[in-house]
Amino acid sequence: MHLGKRFLALTLMVGCGFPAMAQSHKRLLAYYPDWVKSGNPSYSAKNIPYAKLTHILHAFVLLDPSGNGALQIDPELIEPALNHNAHKAGVKVMISIGGADPAQASAFATIAASATLRAKFAKNLHAFLVAHDYDGVDIDWEVPNAPEDTNHCTMLMEALRRELPAPRWLISMAISADPRNYGTGFDVPALAPILDFFNVMTYDFAGPWMDMAGLNSPLRQDPADPEQVGSLKTSMDLYNRIYGVPRAKLNIGTAFYGYQFDAVQNLWNYCPKGDCSQTNSYNYGMYIKQRVNAKGWARHWDSAADSPYLLYQGPGGKDGFITYDDPVSTAMKTYYVLGQRDFGGIFMWDLSGDYDGKSQDLLNAMRGMYEVLEHRKF
């Protein structure tokens, strides 16, 4: 049987039941951003299949842009049903703070540079966690830069740990796939003892910032990639073998979205005039799924990267390339991260991305392989 089909078959073997697994030592995390409640289709606390997860990372609480240590809390963010339902199912819920907005990075840098502001921020955060019944915090500082932020970033996390001691409180950080190139201010070996786990953002290896069509979140690095931008495996090797982070503290990410490169005929083709800035991001559930071997698109498989992609082969002369993950590649990643490499967890950005109004195929593939491995007791 073809390897991809074998992995998909394994996910189907576990049947339809998904009992809660909060006692498992492996993690299956989901980022749940507050704005998806207003998406089409809407996705809210009532749609979350809690029994398929161990942790939910609720995004985002924002820092006051002035960097004064205060929190900005959108009233629409708070969903009492989220934490109530999660805790009833034995699932931990952490609040994620920050995000990719440059104003948030600036606020983090200001707070981290001052002992007074670090303590103020930690106390404000503690009060928020208690008031809304969260289990911890995920810091999403994108990104600290060396040398000015390096020590300050570590001191900020130390201040949070003093205010939020383990094991009562969980602390994690979202971190780039390769801090040697992006996020140079992360001192990974110094941060590792402070944190409960890292969430390594092993996606966005390709996108509109590129000059060529590549793979968004490949399991392995394809030798044919002219730019050798990386993969899940190269990031896992970096964090565990070079930075020396214990495998149990590493969660590896996958994407429930992809990118469509227009006017590109194949993988590794350059965009017209080397400009891919018109490339757009689309969720799997409501856009990409409908184009798999349909609407003029044909599915292909990069066997070196263990990653699917779509090429437009329909009428109208419109070339196109879509990089994405499907149930097969998602199951393979879960097997590789949790089973073959014995890392602590796997997560996705974001939970709603594969929802088509009825089902969540990618989440089911993750959970299915998770259960196969659990029955093997990892």
CSV table of C-alpha atoms in Angstrom, one decimal:
chain,number,residue,atom,x,y,z
A,1,MET,CA,0.0,0.0,0.0
A,2,HIS,CA,1.2,3.5,-0.8
A,3,LEU,CA,2.7,5.2,2.3
A,4,GLY,CA,0.2,8.1,2.3
A,5,LYS,CA,-2.8,5.7,1.9
A,6,ARG,CA,-1.4,3.5,4.7
A,7,PHE,CA,-1.3,6.5,7.1
A,8,LEU,CA,-4.8,7.6,6.2
A,9,ALA,CA,-6.0,4.0,6.8
A,10,LEU,CA,-4.4,4.1,10.2
A,11,THR,CA,-6.4,7.2,11.1
A,12,LEU,CA,-9.6,5.5,10.1
A,13,MET,CA,-8.9,2.4,12.2
A,14,VAL,CA,-9.7,4.2,15.4
A,15,GLY,CA,-13.4,4.5,14.6
A,16,CYS,CA,-15.8,7.3,15.4
A,17,GLY,CA,-15.2,7.6,19.2
A,18,PHE,CA,-12.9,10.3,20.5
A,19,PRO,CA,-12.7,9.9,24.3
A,20,ALA,CA,-10.9,12.7,26.3
A,21,MET,CA,-7.2,12.0,26.9
A,22,ALA,CA,-6.3,14.7,29.3
A,23,GLN,CA,-4.1,12.2,31.3
A,24,SER,CA,-1.9,11.4,28.3
A,25,HIS,CA,1.6,12.7,28.6
A,26,LYS,CA,1.5,13.8,24.9
A,27,ARG,CA,-0.2,17.0,23.9
A,28,LEU,CA,-2.5,17.9,21.1
A,29,LEU,CA,-2.9,21.6,21.1
A,30,ALA,CA,-5.1,24.0,19.1
A,31,TYR,CA,-4.8,27.7,18.6
A,32,TYR,CA,-8.3,29.2,18.8
A,33,PRO,CA,-8.4,32.9,17.7
A,34,ASP,CA,-11.3,35.0,18.8
A,35,TRP,CA,-12.1,36.5,15.4
A,36,VAL,CA,-13.2,33.2,13.9
A,37,LYS,CA,-16.5,33.7,15.6
A,38,SER,CA,-17.4,36.2,12.9
A,39,GLY,CA,-16.0,34.0,10.1
A,40,ASN,CA,-18.0,32.2,7.4
A,41,PRO,CA,-18.9,29.7,8.7
A,42,SER,CA,-18.8,31.0,12.3
A,43,TYR,CA,-16.7,29.0,14.7
A,44,SER,CA,-17.1,29.4,18.4
A,45,ALA,CA,-16.8,27.6,21.7
A,46,LYS,CA,-19.9,25.6,20.9
A,47,ASN,CA,-18.2,24.1,17.8
A,48,ILE,CA,-15.0,22.9,19.5
A,49,PRO,CA,-14.7,19.1,19.8
A,50,TYR,CA,-13.0,19.3,23.2
A,51,ALA,CA,-12.5,15.6,23.5
A,52,LYS,CA,-10.1,15.6,20.6
A,53,LEU,CA,-7.7,18.1,22.3
A,54,THR,CA,-5.5,18.3,25.4
A,55,HIS,CA,-4.9,22.1,25.3
A,56,ILE,CA,-6.5,25.1,23.8
A,57,LEU,CA,-4.5,28.3,23.2
A,58,HIS,CA,-7.0,31.2,23.1
A,59,ALA,CA,-5.7,34.1,20.9
A,60,PHE,CA,-5.2,37.0,21.5
A,61,VAL,CA,-5.1,39.3,24.5
A,62,LEU,CA,-3.1,42.3,23.5
A,63,LEU,CA,-0.5,44.4,25.3
A,64,ASP,CA,-1.2,48.1,25.6
A,65,PRO,CA,0.8,49.5,22.6
A,66,SER,CA,2.6,52.0,24.9
A,67,GLY,CA,4.3,49.1,26.7
A,68,ASN,CA,3.1,50.2,30.1
A,69,GLY,CA,2.4,46.6,31.2
A,70,ALA,CA,-1.4,46.8,30.9
A,71,LEU,CA,-3.5,44.4,29.0
A,72,GLN,CA,-6.0,45.3,26.3
A,73,ILE,CA,-9.0,42.8,26.4
A,74,ASP,CA,-11.5,42.8,23.6
A,75,PRO,CA,-14.9,42.1,25.3
A,76,GLU,CA,-15.6,39.8,22.3
A,77,LEU,CA,-12.7,37.6,23.4
A,78,ILE,CA,-14.1,36.4,26.6
A,79,GLU,CA,-16.2,33.2,26.2
A,80,PRO,CA,-17.1,31.7,29.6
A,81,ALA,CA,-18.4,28.6,27.7
A,82,LEU,CA,-14.9,28.0,26.3
A,83,ASN,CA,-13.2,27.4,29.6
A,84,HIS,CA,-16.2,25.8,31.2
A,85,ASN,CA,-16.6,23.2,28.5
A,86,ALA,CA,-12.8,22.6,28.2
A,87,HIS,CA,-12.3,22.0,31.9
A,88,LYS,CA,-15.3,19.7,32.0
A,89,ALA,CA,-13.6,17.7,29.3
A,90,GLY,CA,-10.3,17.7,31.1
A,91,VAL,CA,-8.7,20.2,28.6
A,92,LYS,CA,-6.4,23.0,29.7
A,93,VAL,CA,-7.0,26.5,28.3
A,94,MET,CA,-4.2,29.0,28.0
A,95,ILE,CA,-4.5,32.6,27.0
A,96,SER,CA,-2.2,33.7,24.1
A,97,ILE,CA,-0.8,37.2,24.3
A,98,GLY,CA,0.7,39.3,21.5
A,99,GLY,CA,0.7,38.1,17.9
A,100,ALA,CA,2.3,39.1,14.7
A,101,ASP,CA,1.4,42.8,14.9
A,102,PRO,CA,4.7,44.9,15.0
A,103,ALA,CA,3.1,47.1,17.7
A,104,GLN,CA,2.9,44.1,20.0
A,105,ALA,CA,6.6,43.3,19.4
A,106,SER,CA,7.4,46.9,20.3
A,107,ALA,CA,5.3,46.7,23.5
A,108,PHE,CA,7.0,43.4,24.5
A,109,ALA,CA,10.4,45.0,24.0
A,110,THR,CA,9.5,48.0,26.2
A,111,ILE,CA,8.1,45.9,29.0
A,112,ALA,CA,10.9,43.3,28.9
A,113,ALA,CA,13.6,46.1,29.2
A,114,SER,CA,12.2,47.3,32.6
A,115,ALA,CA,12.1,45.3,35.9
A,116,THR,CA,9.3,47.4,37.1
A,117,LEU,CA,7.2,46.9,33.9
A,118,ARG,CA,8.0,43.2,33.9
A,119,ALA,CA,6.6,42.8,37.4
A,120,LYS,CA,3.6,45.0,36.6
A,121,PHE,CA,2.8,42.9,33.5
A,122,ALA,CA,3.1,39.7,35.4
A,123,LYS,CA,0.7,40.8,38.1
A,124,ASN,CA,-1.8,42.1,35.5
A,125,LEU,CA,-1.6,38.8,33.7
A,126,HIS,CA,-2.0,36.8,36.9
A,127,ALA,CA,-5.1,38.7,37.8
A,128,PHE,CA,-6.6,38.1,34.4
A,129,LEU,CA,-5.9,34.4,34.5
A,130,VAL,CA,-7.6,34.1,37.9
A,131,ALA,CA,-10.6,36.3,36.9
A,132,HIS,CA,-11.3,34.2,33.8
A,133,ASP,CA,-10.3,30.7,34.9
A,134,TYR,CA,-7.4,30.1,32.5
A,135,ASP,CA,-4.7,27.6,33.2
A,136,GLY,CA,-1.7,29.6,32.0
A,137,VAL,CA,-0.3,31.8,29.3
A,138,ASP,CA,1.3,31.5,25.9
A,139,ILE,CA,3.6,34.4,25.0
A,140,ASP,CA,3.6,35.2,21.3
A,141,TRP,CA,6.3,37.8,20.9
A,142,GLU,CA,7.0,38.0,17.2
A,143,VAL,CA,9.9,38.5,17.5
A,144,PRO,CA,12.7,39.5,19.9
A,145,ASN,CA,15.9,40.6,18.1
A,146,ALA,CA,19.5,40.2,19.2
A,147,PRO,CA,21.3,41.7,20.9
A,148,GLU,CA,18.9,44.3,22.3
A,149,ASP,CA,16.1,41.9,23.3
A,150,THR,CA,17.9,38.7,24.2
A,151,ASN,CA,18.5,39.0,27.9
A,152,HIS,CA,15.4,41.1,28.4
A,153,CYS,CA,13.3,38.3,26.8
A,154,THR,CA,14.7,35.7,29.2
A,155,MET,CA,14.2,38.1,32.2
A,156,LEU,CA,10.6,38.6,31.2
A,157,MET,CA,9.9,34.9,31.2
A,158,GLU,CA,11.6,34.6,34.6
A,159,ALA,CA,9.4,37.3,36.0
A,160,LEU,CA,6.3,35.5,34.7
A,161,ARG,CA,7.5,32.2,36.2
A,162,ARG,CA,8.0,33.8,39.6
A,163,GLU,CA,4.5,35.2,39.5
A,164,LEU,CA,3.0,32.0,38.0
A,165,PRO,CA,4.8,29.1,39.6
A,166,ALA,CA,4.6,25.6,38.2
A,167,PRO,CA,2.8,23.3,38.3
A,168,ARG,CA,-0.2,25.4,39.1
A,169,TRP,CA,0.3,27.6,36.0
A,170,LEU,CA,1.5,26.7,32.5
A,171,ILE,CA,3.8,29.0,30.5
A,172,SER,CA,4.7,28.5,26.9
A,173,MET,CA,6.1,30.6,24.0
A,174,ALA,CA,5.3,30.6,20.3
A,175,ILE,CA,8.7,30.5,18.6
A,176,SER,CA,9.9,30.7,15.1
A,177,ALA,CA,11.0,27.6,13.1
A,178,ASP,CA,14.6,28.8,13.0
A,179,PRO,CA,15.5,31.6,15.5
A,180,ARG,CA,19.0,31.8,13.9
A,181,ASN,CA,17.3,33.6,11.0
A,182,TYR,CA,14.1,35.0,12.5
A,183,GLY,CA,13.7,35.8,16.1
A,184,THR,CA,17.4,36.0,16.9
A,185,GLY,CA,16.6,37.4,20.4
A,186,PHE,CA,15.3,34.1,21.6
A,187,ASP,CA,18.0,32.5,23.8
A,188,VAL,CA,16.4,29.0,23.5
A,189,PRO,CA,18.7,27.1,25.9
A,190,ALA,CA,18.1,29.8,28.6
A,191,LEU,CA,14.4,29.8,28.0
A,192,ALA,CA,13.9,26.1,28.0
A,193,PRO,CA,14.2,25.5,31.8
A,194,ILE,CA,11.7,28.3,32.5
A,195,LEU,CA,8.9,27.2,30.2
A,196,ASP,CA,6.6,24.2,30.3
A,197,PHE,CA,6.9,23.9,26.5
A,198,PHE,CA,7.7,25.7,23.3
A,199,ASN,CA,5.2,25.9,20.4
A,200,VAL,CA,7.5,25.9,17.3
A,201,MET,CA,5.8,27.5,14.4
A,202,THR,CA,6.8,25.1,11.6
A,203,TYR,CA,4.7,26.7,8.9
A,204,ASP,CA,5.1,29.7,6.6
A,205,PHE,CA,8.2,28.2,5.1
A,206,ALA,CA,6.8,29.7,1.9
A,207,GLY,CA,4.4,32.6,1.2
A,208,PRO,CA,3.9,35.9,-0.5
A,209,TRP,CA,7.3,37.2,0.7
A,210,MET,CA,9.0,34.7,-1.6
A,211,ASP,CA,10.1,35.0,-5.2
A,212,MET,CA,9.0,31.4,-6.0
A,213,ALA,CA,6.3,28.9,-5.2
A,214,GLY,CA,7.3,26.6,-2.3
A,215,LEU,CA,5.8,24.4,0.4
A,216,ASN,CA,4.1,26.0,3.4
A,217,SER,CA,4.7,23.3,6.0
A,218,PRO,CA,6.6,20.3,4.6
A,219,LEU,CA,7.5,17.4,6.8
A,220,ARG,CA,10.9,17.1,5.3
A,221,GLN,CA,13.2,19.4,3.4
A,222,ASP,CA,13.1,18.7,-0.4
A,223,PRO,CA,16.6,18.7,-1.9
A,224,ALA,CA,15.0,20.2,-5.0
A,225,ASP,CA,14.1,23.4,-3.1
A,226,PRO,CA,16.4,26.0,-4.6
A,227,GLU,CA,16.3,28.1,-1.4
A,228,GLN,CA,16.4,25.2,1.2
A,229,VAL,CA,14.0,27.1,3.6
A,230,GLY,CA,13.5,24.3,6.0
A,231,SER,CA,10.9,21.8,7.2
A,232,LEU,CA,9.4,20.3,10.3
A,233,LYS,CA,12.3,17.9,10.5
A,234,THR,CA,15.0,20.5,10.2
A,235,SER,CA,13.3,22.6,12.9
A,236,MET,CA,13.0,19.5,15.2
A,237,ASP,CA,16.6,18.7,14.7
A,238,LEU,CA,17.6,22.3,15.5
A,239,TYR,CA,15.7,22.5,18.7
A,240,ASN,CA,16.4,19.1,20.1
A,241,ARG,CA,19.9,18.3,18.8
A,242,ILE,CA,21.5,21.7,18.5
A,243,TYR,CA,19.7,23.8,21.2
A,244,GLY,CA,19.3,20.7,23.4
A,245,VAL,CA,15.7,21.3,24.4
A,246,PRO,CA,14.2,18.1,25.9
A,247,ARG,CA,11.8,16.5,23.5
A,248,ALA,CA,9.0,16.6,26.1
A,249,LYS,CA,9.1,20.4,26.0
A,250,LEU,CA,8.6,20.7,22.2
A,251,ASN,CA,5.3,21.1,20.4
A,252,ILE,CA,5.6,21.1,16.6
A,253,GLY,CA,3.1,23.0,14.5
A,254,THR,CA,1.2,22.4,11.3
A,255,ALA,CA,-1.1,24.6,9.2
A,256,PHE,CA,-4.8,24.3,8.6
A,257,TYR,CA,-4.4,26.8,5.8
A,258,GLY,CA,-2.3,27.1,2.6
A,259,TYR,CA,-1.2,29.6,0.0
A,260,GLN,CA,-2.2,30.0,-3.6
A,261,PHE,CA,0.4,31.2,-6.0
A,262,ASP,CA,-1.2,32.5,-9.2
A,263,ALA,CA,0.5,32.5,-12.6
A,264,VAL,CA,2.8,29.7,-11.5
A,265,GLN,CA,2.9,26.4,-13.3
A,266,ASN,CA,4.6,24.1,-10.9
A,267,LEU,CA,6.4,23.6,-7.5
A,268,TRP,CA,9.6,25.6,-7.3
A,269,ASN,CA,8.6,27.8,-10.3
A,270,TYR,CA,9.4,31.5,-9.9
A,271,CYS,CA,6.6,34.0,-9.8
A,272,PRO,CA,6.3,36.5,-12.7
A,273,LYS,CA,9.2,39.0,-12.4
A,274,GLY,CA,10.1,37.2,-9.1
A,275,ASP,CA,7.2,38.9,-7.3
A,276,CYS,CA,4.9,36.6,-5.3
A,277,SER,CA,3.3,39.5,-3.4
A,278,GLN,CA,-0.2,38.7,-4.8
A,279,THR,CA,-0.1,35.3,-3.3
A,280,ASN,CA,-3.1,34.8,-0.9
A,281,SER,CA,-3.7,32.5,2.1
A,282,TYR,CA,-6.8,30.3,2.2
A,283,ASN,CA,-8.2,27.9,4.9
A,284,TYR,CA,-8.4,24.2,4.1
A,285,GLY,CA,-12.1,23.6,5.0
A,286,MET,CA,-13.9,26.3,3.0
A,287,TYR,CA,-11.5,26.8,0.1
A,288,ILE,CA,-8.7,24.3,-0.5
A,289,LYS,CA,-10.8,21.2,0.2
A,290,GLN,CA,-13.2,22.1,-2.5
A,291,ARG,CA,-10.4,22.2,-5.1
A,292,VAL,CA,-8.8,18.9,-4.4
A,293,ASN,CA,-9.2,17.1,-7.8
A,294,ALA,CA,-12.0,19.5,-8.6
A,295,LYS,CA,-12.7,22.9,-10.3
A,296,GLY,CA,-9.7,22.4,-12.6
A,297,TRP,CA,-7.2,21.6,-9.9
A,298,ALA,CA,-5.3,18.3,-9.6
A,299,ARG,CA,-3.6,16.9,-6.5
A,300,HIS,CA,0.1,16.1,-6.6
A,301,TRP,CA,2.5,14.7,-4.0
A,302,ASP,CA,6.1,15.8,-3.3
A,303,SER,CA,7.5,12.4,-2.1
A,304,ALA,CA,10.8,14.0,-0.9
A,305,ALA,CA,8.9,16.5,1.4
A,306,ASP,CA,5.9,14.3,2.2
A,307,SER,CA,3.7,17.2,1.2
A,308,PRO,CA,0.7,17.5,-1.1
A,309,TYR,CA,0.1,20.4,-3.5
A,310,LEU,CA,-2.4,21.4,-6.2
A,311,LEU,CA,-1.8,22.5,-9.8
A,312,TYR,CA,-4.5,24.2,-11.9
A,313,GLN,CA,-5.1,22.2,-15.1
A,314,GLY,CA,-8.5,23.4,-16.1
A,315,PRO,CA,-9.8,25.7,-18.8
A,316,GLY,CA,-9.0,29.4,-19.2
A,317,GLY,CA,-5.3,29.2,-19.2
A,318,LYS,CA,-5.0,30.3,-15.6
A,319,ASP,CA,-1.8,28.7,-14.1
A,320,GLY,CA,-1.9,28.2,-10.4
A,321,PHE,CA,-0.2,26.4,-7.5
A,322,ILE,CA,-1.6,25.7,-4.0
A,323,THR,CA,0.5,24.5,-1.1
A,324,TYR,CA,-1.4,23.0,1.8
A,325,ASP,CA,-1.8,20.0,4.1
A,326,ASP,CA,-4.4,17.3,3.8
A,327,PRO,CA,-5.5,14.4,6.1
A,328,VAL,CA,-2.7,12.2,4.8
A,329,SER,CA,0.1,14.6,5.4
A,330,THR,CA,-1.4,15.7,8.7
A,331,ALA,CA,-1.5,12.1,9.9
A,332,MET,CA,2.1,11.6,8.8
A,333,LYS,CA,3.3,14.6,10.7
A,334,THR,CA,1.5,13.5,13.8
A,335,TYR,CA,3.1,10.1,13.5
A,336,TYR,CA,6.6,11.5,12.9
A,337,VAL,CA,6.4,14.1,15.7
A,338,LEU,CA,4.8,12.0,18.5
A,339,GLY,CA,5.6,8.5,17.5
A,340,GLN,CA,8.8,8.3,15.5
A,341,ARG,CA,10.6,11.2,17.3
A,342,ASP,CA,8.8,11.1,20.6
A,343,PHE,CA,8.3,14.9,21.0
A,344,GLY,CA,5.9,16.3,23.6
A,345,GLY,CA,3.1,17.5,21.4
A,346,ILE,CA,1.7,18.7,18.1
A,347,PHE,CA,-0.5,21.8,17.4
A,348,MET,CA,-2.1,23.6,14.6
A,349,TRP,CA,-2.9,27.2,13.5
A,350,ASP,CA,-5.7,27.4,13.7
A,351,LEU,CA,-8.6,25.2,15.0
A,352,SER,CA,-11.2,26.6,12.7
A,353,GLY,CA,-9.2,26.4,9.5
A,354,ASP,CA,-10.4,23.0,8.4
A,355,TYR,CA,-14.1,23.5,9.4
A,356,ASP,CA,-16.4,23.4,6.4
A,357,GLY,CA,-19.6,23.9,8.4
A,358,LYS,CA,-20.0,20.2,9.2
A,359,SER,CA,-16.6,18.4,9.7
A,360,GLN,CA,-13.0,18.9,10.5
A,361,ASP,CA,-11.0,16.5,8.4
A,362,LEU,CA,-7.5,17.6,9.4
A,363,LEU,CA,-8.2,17.6,13.1
A,364,ASN,CA,-9.8,14.2,12.7
A,365,ALA,CA,-6.6,13.0,11.0
A,366,MET,CA,-4.4,14.4,13.8
A,367,ARG,CA,-6.6,12.9,16.5
A,368,GLY,CA,-6.9,9.6,14.7
A,369,MET,CA,-3.1,9.1,14.5
A,370,TYR,CA,-2.8,10.4,18.1
A,371,GLU,CA,-5.1,7.6,19.2
A,372,VAL,CA,-3.3,5.0,17.2
A,373,LEU,CA,-0.1,6.0,19.0
A,374,GLU,CA,-1.9,6.2,22.4
A,375,HIS,CA,-3.1,2.6,22.0
A,376,ARG,CA,0.6,1.7,21.4
A,377,LYS,CA,1.3,3.8,24.6
A,378,PHE,CA,3.7,5.8,22.6
